[in-house]
PDB file of C-alpha atoms in Angstrom:
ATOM      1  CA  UNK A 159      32.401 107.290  77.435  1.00  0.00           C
ATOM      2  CA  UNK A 160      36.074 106.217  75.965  1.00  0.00           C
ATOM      3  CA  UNK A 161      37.285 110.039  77.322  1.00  0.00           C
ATOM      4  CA  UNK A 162      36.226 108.903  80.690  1.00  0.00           C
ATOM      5  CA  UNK A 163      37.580 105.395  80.903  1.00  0.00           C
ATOM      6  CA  UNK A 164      40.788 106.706  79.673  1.00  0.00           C
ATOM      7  CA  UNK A 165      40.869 109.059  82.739  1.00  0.00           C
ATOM      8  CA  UNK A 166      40.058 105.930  84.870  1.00  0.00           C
ATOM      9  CA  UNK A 167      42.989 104.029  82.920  1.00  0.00           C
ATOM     10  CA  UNK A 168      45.368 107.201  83.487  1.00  0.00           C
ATOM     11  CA  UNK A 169      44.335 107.637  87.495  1.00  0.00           C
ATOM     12  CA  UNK A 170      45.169 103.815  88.500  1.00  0.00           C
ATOM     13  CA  UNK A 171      48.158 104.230  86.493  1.00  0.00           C
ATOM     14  CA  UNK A 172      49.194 107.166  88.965  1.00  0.00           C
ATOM     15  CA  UNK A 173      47.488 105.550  91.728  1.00  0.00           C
ATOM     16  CA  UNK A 174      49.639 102.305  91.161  1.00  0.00           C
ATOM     17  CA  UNK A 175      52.932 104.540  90.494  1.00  0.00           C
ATOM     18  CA  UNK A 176      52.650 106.084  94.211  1.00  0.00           C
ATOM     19  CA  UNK A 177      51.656 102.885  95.872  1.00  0.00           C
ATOM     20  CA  UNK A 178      54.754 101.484  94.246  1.00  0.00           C
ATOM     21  CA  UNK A 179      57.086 104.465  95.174  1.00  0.00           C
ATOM     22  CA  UNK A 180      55.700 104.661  99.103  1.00  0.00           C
ATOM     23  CA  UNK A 181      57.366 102.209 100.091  1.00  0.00           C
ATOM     24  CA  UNK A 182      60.879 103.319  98.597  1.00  0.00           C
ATOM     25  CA  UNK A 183      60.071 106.965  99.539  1.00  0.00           C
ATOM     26  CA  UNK A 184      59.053 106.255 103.230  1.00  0.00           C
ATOM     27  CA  UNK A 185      62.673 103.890 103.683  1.00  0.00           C
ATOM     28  CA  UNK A 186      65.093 107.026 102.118  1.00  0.00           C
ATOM     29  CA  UNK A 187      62.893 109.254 104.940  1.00  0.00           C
ATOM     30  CA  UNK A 188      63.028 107.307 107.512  1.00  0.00           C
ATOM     31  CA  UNK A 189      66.556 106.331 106.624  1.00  0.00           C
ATOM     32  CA  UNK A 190      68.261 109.797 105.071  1.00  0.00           C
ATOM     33  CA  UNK A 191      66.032 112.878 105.752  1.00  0.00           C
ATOM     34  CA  UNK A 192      64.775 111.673 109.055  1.00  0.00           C
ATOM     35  CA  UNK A 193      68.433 111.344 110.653  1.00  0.00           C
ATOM     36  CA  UNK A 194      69.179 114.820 109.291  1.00  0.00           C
ATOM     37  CA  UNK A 195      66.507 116.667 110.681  1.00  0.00           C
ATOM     38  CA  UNK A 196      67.656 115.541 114.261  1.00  0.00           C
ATOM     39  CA  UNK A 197      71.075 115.921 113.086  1.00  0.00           C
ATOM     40  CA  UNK A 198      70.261 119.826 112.512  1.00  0.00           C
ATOM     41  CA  UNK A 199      67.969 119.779 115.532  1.00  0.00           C
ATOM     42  CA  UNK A 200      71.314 118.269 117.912  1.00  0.00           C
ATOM     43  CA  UNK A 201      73.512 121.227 116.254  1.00  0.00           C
ATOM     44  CA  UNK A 202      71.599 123.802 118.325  1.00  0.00           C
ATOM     45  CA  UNK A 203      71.860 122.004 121.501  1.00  0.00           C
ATOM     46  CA  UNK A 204      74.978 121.595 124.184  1.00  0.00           C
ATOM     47  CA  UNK A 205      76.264 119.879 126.678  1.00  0.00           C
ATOM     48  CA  UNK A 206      77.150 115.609 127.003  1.00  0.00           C
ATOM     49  CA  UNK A 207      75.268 113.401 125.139  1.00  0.00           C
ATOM     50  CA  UNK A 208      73.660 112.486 128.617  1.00  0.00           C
ATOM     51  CA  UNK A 209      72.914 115.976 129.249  1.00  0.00           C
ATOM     52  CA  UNK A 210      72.202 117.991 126.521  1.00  0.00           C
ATOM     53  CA  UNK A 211      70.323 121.526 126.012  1.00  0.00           C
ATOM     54  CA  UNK A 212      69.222 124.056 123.952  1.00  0.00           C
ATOM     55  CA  UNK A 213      71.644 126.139 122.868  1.00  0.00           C
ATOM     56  CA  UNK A 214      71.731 129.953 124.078  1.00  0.00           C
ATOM     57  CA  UNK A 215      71.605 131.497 120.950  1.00  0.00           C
ATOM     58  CA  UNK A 216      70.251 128.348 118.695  1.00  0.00           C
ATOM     59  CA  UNK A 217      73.204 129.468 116.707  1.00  0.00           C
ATOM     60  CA  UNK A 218      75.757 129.201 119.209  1.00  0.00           C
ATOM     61  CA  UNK A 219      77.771 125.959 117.870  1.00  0.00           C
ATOM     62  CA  UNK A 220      77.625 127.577 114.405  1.00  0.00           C
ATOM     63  CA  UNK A 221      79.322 130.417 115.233  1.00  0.00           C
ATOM     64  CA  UNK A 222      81.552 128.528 117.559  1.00  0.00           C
ATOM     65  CA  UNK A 223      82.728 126.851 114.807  1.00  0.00           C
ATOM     66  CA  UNK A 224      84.291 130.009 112.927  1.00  0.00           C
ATOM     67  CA  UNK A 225      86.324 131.072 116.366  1.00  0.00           C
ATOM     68  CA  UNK A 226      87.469 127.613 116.836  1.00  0.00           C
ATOM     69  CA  UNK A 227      91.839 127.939 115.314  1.00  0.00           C
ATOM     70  CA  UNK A 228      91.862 124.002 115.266  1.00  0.00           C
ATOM     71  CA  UNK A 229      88.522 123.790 113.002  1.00  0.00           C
ATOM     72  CA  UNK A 230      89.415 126.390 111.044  1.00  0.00           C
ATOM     73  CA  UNK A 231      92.674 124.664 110.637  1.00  0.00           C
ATOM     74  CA  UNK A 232      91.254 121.741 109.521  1.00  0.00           C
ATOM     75  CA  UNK A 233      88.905 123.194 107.297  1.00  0.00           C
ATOM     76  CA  UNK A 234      92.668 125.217 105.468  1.00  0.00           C
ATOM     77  CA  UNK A 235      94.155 121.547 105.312  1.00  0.00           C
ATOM     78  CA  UNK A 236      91.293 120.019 103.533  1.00  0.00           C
ATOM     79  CA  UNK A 237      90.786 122.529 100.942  1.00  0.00           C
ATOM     80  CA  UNK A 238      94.942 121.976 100.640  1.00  0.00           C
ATOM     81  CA  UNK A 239      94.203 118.376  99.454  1.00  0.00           C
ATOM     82  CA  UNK A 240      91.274 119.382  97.686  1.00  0.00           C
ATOM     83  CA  UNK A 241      93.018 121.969  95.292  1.00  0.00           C
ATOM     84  CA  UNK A 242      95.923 119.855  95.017  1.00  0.00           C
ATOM     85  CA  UNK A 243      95.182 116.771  94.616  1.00  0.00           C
ATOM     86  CA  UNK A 244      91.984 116.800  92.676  1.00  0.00           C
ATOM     87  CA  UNK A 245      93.263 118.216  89.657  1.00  0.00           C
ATOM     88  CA  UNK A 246      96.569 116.263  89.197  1.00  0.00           C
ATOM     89  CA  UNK A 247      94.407 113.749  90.152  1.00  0.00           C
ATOM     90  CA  UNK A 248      91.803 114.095  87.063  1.00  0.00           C
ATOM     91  CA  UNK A 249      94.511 115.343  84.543  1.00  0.00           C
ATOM     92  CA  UNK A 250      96.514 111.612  85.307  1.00  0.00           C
ATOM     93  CA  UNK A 251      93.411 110.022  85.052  1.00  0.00           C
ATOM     94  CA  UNK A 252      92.171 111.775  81.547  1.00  0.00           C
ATOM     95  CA  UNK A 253      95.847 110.962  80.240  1.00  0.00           C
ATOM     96  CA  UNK A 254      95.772 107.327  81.469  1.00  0.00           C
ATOM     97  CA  UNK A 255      92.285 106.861  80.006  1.00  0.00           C
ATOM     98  CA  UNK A 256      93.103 108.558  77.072  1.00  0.00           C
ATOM     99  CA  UNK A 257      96.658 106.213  76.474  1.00  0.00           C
ATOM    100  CA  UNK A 258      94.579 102.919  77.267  1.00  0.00           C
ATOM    101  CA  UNK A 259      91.260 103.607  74.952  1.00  0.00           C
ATOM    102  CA  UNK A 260      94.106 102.534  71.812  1.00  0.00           C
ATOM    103  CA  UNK A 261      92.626 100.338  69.769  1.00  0.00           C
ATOM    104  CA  UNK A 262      95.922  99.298  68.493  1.00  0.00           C
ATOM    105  CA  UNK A 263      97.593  98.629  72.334  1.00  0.00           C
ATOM    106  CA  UNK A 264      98.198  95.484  73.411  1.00  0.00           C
ATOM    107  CA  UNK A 265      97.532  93.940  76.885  1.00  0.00           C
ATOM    108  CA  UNK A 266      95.101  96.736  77.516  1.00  0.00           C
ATOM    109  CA  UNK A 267      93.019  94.108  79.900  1.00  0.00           C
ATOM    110  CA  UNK A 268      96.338  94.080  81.814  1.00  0.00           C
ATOM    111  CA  UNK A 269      97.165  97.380  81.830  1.00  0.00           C
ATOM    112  CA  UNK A 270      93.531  98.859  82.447  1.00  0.00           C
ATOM    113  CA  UNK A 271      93.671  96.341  85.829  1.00  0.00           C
ATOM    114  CA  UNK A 272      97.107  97.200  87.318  1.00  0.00           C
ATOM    115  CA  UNK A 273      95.625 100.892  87.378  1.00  0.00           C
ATOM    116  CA  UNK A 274      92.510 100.009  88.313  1.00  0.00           C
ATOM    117  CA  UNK A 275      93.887  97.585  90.912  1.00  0.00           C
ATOM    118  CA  UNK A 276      94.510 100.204  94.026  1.00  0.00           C
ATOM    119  CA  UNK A 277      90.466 100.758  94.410  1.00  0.00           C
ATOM    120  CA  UNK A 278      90.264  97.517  95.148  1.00  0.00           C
ATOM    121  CA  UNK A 279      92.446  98.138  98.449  1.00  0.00           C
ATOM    122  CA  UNK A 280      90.636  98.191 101.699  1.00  0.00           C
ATOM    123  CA  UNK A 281      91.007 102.428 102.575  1.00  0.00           C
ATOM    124  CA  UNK A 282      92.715 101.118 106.105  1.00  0.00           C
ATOM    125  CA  UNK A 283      94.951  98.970 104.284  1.00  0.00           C
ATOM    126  CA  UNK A 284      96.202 101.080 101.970  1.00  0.00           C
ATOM    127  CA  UNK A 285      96.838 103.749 104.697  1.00  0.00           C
ATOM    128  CA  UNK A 286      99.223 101.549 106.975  1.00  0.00           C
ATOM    129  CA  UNK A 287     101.214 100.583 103.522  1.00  0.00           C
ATOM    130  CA  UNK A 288     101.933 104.287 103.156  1.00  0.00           C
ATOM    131  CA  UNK A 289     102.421 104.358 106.871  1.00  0.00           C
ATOM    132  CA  UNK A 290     105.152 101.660 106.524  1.00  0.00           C
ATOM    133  CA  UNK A 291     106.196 103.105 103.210  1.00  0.00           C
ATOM    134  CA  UNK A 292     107.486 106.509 104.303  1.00  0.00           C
ATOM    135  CA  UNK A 293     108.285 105.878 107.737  1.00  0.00           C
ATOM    136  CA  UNK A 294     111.876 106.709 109.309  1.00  0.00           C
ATOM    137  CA  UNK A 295     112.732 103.141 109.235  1.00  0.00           C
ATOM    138  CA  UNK A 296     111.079 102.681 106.079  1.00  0.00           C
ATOM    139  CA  UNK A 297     111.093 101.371 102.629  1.00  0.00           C
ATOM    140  CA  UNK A 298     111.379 104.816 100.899  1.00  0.00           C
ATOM    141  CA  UNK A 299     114.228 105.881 103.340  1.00  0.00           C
ATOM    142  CA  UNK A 300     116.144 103.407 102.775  1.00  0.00           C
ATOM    143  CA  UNK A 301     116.230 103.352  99.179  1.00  0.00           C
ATOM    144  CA  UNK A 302     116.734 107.523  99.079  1.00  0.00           C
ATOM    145  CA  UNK A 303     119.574 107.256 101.728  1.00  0.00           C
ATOM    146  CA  UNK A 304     121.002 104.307  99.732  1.00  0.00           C
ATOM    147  CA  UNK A 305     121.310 106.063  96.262  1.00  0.00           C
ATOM    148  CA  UNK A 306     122.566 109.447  97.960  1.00  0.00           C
ATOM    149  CA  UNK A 307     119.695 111.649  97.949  1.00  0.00           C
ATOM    150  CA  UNK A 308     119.437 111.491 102.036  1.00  0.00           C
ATOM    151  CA  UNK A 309     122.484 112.127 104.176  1.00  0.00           C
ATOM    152  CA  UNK A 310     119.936 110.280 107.179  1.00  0.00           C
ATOM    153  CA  UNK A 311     116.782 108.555 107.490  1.00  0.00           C
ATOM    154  CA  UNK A 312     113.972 111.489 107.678  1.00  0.00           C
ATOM    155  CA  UNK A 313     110.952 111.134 109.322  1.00  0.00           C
ATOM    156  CA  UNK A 314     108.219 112.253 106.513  1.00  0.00           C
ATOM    157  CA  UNK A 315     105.153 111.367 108.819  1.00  0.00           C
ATOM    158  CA  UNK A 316     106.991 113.699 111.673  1.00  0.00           C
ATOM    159  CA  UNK A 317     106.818 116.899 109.311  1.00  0.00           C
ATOM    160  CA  UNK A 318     104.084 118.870 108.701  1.00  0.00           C
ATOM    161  CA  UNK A 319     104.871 119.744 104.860  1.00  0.00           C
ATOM    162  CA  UNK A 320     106.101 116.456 104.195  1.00  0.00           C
ATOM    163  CA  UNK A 321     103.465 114.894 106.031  1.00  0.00           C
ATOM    164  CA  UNK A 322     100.673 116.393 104.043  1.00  0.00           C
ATOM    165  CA  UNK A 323     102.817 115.149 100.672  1.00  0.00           C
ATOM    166  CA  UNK A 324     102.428 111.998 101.510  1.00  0.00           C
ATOM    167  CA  UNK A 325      98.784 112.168 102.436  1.00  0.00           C
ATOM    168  CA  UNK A 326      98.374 114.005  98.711  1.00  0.00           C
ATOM    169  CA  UNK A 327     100.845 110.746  97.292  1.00  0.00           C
ATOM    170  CA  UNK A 328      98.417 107.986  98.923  1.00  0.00           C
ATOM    171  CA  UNK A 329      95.232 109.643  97.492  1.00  0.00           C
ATOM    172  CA  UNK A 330      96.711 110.019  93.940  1.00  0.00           C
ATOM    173  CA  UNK A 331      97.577 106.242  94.341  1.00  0.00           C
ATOM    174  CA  UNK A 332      94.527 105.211  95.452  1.00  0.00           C
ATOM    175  CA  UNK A 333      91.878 107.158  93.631  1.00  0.00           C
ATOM    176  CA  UNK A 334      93.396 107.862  89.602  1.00  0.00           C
ATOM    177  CA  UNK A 335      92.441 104.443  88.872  1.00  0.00           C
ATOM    178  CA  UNK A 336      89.152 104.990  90.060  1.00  0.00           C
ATOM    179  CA  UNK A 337      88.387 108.093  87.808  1.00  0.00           C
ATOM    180  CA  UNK A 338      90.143 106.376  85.061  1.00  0.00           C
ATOM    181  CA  UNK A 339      87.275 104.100  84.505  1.00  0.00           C
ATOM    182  CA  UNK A 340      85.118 106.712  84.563  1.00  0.00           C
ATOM    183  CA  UNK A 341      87.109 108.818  81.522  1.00  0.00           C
ATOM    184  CA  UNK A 342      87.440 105.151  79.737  1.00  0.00           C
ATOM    185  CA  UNK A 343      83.777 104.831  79.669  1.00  0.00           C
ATOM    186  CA  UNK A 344      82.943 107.955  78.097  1.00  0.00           C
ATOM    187  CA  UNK A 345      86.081 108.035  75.534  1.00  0.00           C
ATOM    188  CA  UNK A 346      84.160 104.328  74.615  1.00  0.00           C
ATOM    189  CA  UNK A 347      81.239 106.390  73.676  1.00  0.00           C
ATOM    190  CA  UNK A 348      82.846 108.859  71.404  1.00  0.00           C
ATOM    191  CA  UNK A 349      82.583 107.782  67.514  1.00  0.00           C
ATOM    192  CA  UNK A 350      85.554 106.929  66.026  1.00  0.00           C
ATOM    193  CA  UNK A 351      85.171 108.220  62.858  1.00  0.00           C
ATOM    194  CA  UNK A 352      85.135 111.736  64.493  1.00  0.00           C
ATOM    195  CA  UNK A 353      89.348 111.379  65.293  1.00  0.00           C
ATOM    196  CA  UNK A 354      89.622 109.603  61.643  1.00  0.00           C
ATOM    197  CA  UNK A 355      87.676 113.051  60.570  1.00  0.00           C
ATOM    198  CA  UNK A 356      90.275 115.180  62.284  1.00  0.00           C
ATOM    199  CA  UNK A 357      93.720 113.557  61.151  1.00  0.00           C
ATOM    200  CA  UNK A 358      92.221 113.872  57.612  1.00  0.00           C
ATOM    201  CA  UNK A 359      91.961 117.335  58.285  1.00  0.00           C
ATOM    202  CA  UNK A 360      95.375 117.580  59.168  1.00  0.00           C
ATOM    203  CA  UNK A 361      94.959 117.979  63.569  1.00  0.00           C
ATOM    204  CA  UNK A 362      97.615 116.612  65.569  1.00  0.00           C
ATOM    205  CA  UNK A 363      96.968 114.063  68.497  1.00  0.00           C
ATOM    206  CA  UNK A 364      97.461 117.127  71.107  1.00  0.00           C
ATOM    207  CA  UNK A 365      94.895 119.369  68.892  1.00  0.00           C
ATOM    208  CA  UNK A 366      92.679 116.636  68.565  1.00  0.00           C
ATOM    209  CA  UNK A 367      92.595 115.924  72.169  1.00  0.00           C
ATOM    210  CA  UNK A 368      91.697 119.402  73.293  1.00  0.00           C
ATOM    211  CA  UNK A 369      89.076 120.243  70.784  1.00  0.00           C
ATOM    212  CA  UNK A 370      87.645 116.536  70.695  1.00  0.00           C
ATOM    213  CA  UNK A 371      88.276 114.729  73.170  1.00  0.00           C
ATOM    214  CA  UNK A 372      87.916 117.247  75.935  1.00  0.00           C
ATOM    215  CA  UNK A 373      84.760 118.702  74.984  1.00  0.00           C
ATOM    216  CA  UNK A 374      82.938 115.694  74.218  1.00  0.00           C
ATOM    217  CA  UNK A 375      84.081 114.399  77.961  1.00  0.00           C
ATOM    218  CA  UNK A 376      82.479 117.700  79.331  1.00  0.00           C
ATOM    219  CA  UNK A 377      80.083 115.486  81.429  1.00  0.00           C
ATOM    220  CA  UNK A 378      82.101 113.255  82.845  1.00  0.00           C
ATOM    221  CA  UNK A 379      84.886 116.023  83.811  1.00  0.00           C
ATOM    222  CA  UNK A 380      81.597 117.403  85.320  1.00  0.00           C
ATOM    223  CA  UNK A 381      80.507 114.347  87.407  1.00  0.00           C
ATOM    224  CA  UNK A 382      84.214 112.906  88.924  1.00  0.00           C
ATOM    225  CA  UNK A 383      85.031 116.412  89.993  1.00  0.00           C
ATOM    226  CA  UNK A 384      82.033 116.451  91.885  1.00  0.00           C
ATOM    227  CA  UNK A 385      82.734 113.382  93.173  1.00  0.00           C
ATOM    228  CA  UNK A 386      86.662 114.018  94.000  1.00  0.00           C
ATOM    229  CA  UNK A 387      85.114 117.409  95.745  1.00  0.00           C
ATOM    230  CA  UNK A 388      82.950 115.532  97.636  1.00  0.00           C
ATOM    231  CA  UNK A 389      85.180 112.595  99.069  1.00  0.00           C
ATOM    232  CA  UNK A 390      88.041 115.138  99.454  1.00  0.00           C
ATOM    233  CA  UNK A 391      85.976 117.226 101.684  1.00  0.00           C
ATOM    234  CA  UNK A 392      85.047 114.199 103.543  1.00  0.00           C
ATOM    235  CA  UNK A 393      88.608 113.050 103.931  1.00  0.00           C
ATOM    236  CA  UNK A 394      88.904 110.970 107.304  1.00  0.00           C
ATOM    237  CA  UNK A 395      90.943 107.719 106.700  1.00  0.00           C
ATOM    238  CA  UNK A 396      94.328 109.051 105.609  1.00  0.00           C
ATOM    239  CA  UNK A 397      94.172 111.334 108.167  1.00  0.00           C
ATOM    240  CA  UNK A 398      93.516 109.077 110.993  1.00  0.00           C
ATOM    241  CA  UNK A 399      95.427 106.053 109.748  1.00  0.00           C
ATOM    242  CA  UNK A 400      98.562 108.185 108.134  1.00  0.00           C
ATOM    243  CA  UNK A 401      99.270 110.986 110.440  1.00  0.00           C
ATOM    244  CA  UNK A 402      96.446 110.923 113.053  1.00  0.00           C
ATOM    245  CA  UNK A 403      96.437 114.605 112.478  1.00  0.00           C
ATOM    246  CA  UNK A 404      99.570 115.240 113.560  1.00  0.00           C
ATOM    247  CA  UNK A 405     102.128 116.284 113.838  1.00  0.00           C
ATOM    248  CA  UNK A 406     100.519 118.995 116.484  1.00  0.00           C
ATOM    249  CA  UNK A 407      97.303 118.394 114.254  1.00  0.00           C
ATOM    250  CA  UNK A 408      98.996 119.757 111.186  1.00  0.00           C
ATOM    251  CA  UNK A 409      97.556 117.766 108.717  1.00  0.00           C
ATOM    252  CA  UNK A 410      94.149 116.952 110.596  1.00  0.00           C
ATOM    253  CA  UNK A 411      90.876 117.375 108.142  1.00  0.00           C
ATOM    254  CA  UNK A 412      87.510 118.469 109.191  1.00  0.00           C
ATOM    255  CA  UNK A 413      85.616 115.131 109.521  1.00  0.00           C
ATOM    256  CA  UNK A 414      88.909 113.987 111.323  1.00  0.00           C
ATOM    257  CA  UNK A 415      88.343 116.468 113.495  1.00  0.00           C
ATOM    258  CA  UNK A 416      84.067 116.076 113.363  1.00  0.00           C
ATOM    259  CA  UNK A 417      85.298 112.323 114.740  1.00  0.00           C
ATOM    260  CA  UNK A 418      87.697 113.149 117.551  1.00  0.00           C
ATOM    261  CA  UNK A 419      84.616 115.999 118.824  1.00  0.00           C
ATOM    262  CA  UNK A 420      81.885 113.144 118.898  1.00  0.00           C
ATOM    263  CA  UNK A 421      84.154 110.658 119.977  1.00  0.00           C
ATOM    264  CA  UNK A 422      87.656 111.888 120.993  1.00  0.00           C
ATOM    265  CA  UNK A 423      88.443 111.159 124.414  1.00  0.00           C
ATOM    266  CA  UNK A 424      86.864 113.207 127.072  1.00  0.00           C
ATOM    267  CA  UNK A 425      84.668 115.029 124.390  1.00  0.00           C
ATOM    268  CA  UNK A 426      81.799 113.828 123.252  1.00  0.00           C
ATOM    269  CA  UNK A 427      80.380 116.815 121.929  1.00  0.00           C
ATOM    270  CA  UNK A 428      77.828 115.597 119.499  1.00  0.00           C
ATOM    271  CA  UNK A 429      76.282 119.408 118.921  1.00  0.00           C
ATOM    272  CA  UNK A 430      78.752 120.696 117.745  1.00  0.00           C
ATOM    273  CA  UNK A 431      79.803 117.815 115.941  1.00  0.00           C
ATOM    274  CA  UNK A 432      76.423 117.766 114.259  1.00  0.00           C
ATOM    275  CA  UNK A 433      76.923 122.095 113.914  1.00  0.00           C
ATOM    276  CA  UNK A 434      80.196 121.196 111.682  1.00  0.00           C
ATOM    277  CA  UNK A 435      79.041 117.934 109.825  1.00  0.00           C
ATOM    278  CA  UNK A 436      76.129 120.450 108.471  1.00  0.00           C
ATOM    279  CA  UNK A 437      78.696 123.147 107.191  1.00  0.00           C
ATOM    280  CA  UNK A 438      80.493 120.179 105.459  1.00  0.00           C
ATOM    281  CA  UNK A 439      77.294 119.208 103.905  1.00  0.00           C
ATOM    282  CA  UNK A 440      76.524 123.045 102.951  1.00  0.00           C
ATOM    283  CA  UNK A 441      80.057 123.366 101.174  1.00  0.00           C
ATOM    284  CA  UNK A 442      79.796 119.930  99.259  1.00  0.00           C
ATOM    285  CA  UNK A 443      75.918 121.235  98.509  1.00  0.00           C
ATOM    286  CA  UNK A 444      77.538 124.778  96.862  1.00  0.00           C
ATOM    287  CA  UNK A 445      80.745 123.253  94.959  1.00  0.00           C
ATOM    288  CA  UNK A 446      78.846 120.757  93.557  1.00  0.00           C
ATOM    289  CA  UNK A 447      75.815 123.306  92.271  1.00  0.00           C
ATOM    290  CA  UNK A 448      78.621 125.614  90.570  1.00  0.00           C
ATOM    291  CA  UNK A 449      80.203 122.664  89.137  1.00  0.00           C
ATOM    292  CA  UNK A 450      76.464 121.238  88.139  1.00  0.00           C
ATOM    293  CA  UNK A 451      76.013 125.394  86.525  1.00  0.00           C
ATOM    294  CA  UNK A 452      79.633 125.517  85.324  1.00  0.00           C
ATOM    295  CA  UNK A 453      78.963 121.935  83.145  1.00  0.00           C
ATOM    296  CA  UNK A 454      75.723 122.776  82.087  1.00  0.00           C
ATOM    297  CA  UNK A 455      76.068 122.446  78.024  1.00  0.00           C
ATOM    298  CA  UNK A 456      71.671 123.212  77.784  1.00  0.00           C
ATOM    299  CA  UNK A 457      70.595 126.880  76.211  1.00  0.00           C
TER     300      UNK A 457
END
């Protein structure tokens, strides 16, 4: 009798668990999944948004996308920022972290904001500062011109290499603070008494760093490289606001150029739109599974 009114007891406990979860289940369906299925279903069809039909092969926008130079383009300039940027990125944000988790600094309220303090910048905002920053008439011109560096005011935004520096420039700006925090958090967790351990033993503050510090951060290396691979490859503002892809679309990035297909003048594509919004999703799906594999610490 008490084996069987425990199984009662354990089924409206399960019952009541899924009557709770419907409800959150059915929104992220209906809200996430449900978009993407017609999202994959548009990426086999052509023609206006007005007008559009199945495809001729199904796959026909995906393997448009790998004969398109401009896509492909876009797809060479994002992985640019991506192996650039990301890792200078990270290493100024474990060294930052690493200089403000001193117990014995002072001002480290003050310091911690000022870094911090660029996240807090509207992405558009930001964008026209650097904009304004670095352009021929601007602020950075001026001051290399002044101190002899420049013979003549260059235009930085007008140059594909430079322009693409200063796209890599804004996001360092913008985004170390950002993983900072993250690196701060986890330093917070690791035990003291494990660096008083090591200086007894006679390790140096760079020894200590790479055989403590680093491998006790393993997870959250792990989880803002995923995230810097995943914002990276969905890189839109900078592009738009900075450069708007130029010059001659030399610094354009893939959902830059997923916008201007869906939306550019005289486009309106929305298949294929959909067909290359799906192979950024596959890509941030793979990196972040090898990074998930490559951080994996479990036997």
């Amino acid at each position: 009798m008490k084996k069987r009114k425990a199984m009662n007891v354990t089924a409206k406990q399960k019952r009541a668990g899924w009557i709770f979860l419907a409800p959150a289940s059915l929104l992220i369906f209906v809200m996430s999944f449900w978009p993407m299925i017609q999202a994959l279903l548009m990426a086999m069809k052509t023609g206006s948004s007005a007008n559009m039909q199945w495809a001729s092969p199904l796959t026909y926008n995906f393997t448009r996308m790998f004969k398109d130079q401009l896509f492909l383009r876009s797809v060479s300039n994002t992985f640019l920022y991506l192996l650039i940027q990301v890792p200078i990125m990270l290493i100024f944000a474990m060294l930052l972290a690493q200089l403000l988790n001193n117990k014995d600094l002072k001002f480290k309220g003050l310091f911690r904001t000022c870094v911090f303090l660029p996240c807090a910048t509207s992405l558009v905002s930001y964008a026209l500062i650097f904009k304004s920053l670095f352009a021929t008439q601007g602020l950075i011109n001026s001051v290399l011109v002044k101190i002899g560096i420049l013979q003549e005011n260059f235009n930085f935004l007008g140059t594909a290499s430079t322009a693409k520096i200063v796209i890599i420039l804004a996001l360092l700006w913008r985004w170390t603070g950002y993983n900072m925090v993250f690196f701060l958090a986890g330093l917070q967790n690791i035990e003291y008494s494990v660096y008083e351990a090591a200086k007894i033993d006679g390790a140096n503050g760079w020894k200590t760093f790479w055989t403590i510090t680093v491998p006790l951060l393993k997870p959250t290396i792990v989880m803002t490289v995923i995230m810097s691979i995943n914002g990276t490859l969905q890189l839109f503002d900078e592009s738009v606001n900075l450069t708007k892809g130029g010059p001659a679309n030399s610094t354009i990035t893939m959902s830059h150029y997923i916008y201007n297909s869906s939306f550019g003048e005289g486009t309106h594509n929305f298949g294929y739109a959909a067909a290359m919004s799906f192979f950024v999703f596959i890509l941030v799906a793979v990196l972040a599974a090898i990074n998930m594999k490559v951080g994996d610490t479990r036997d």
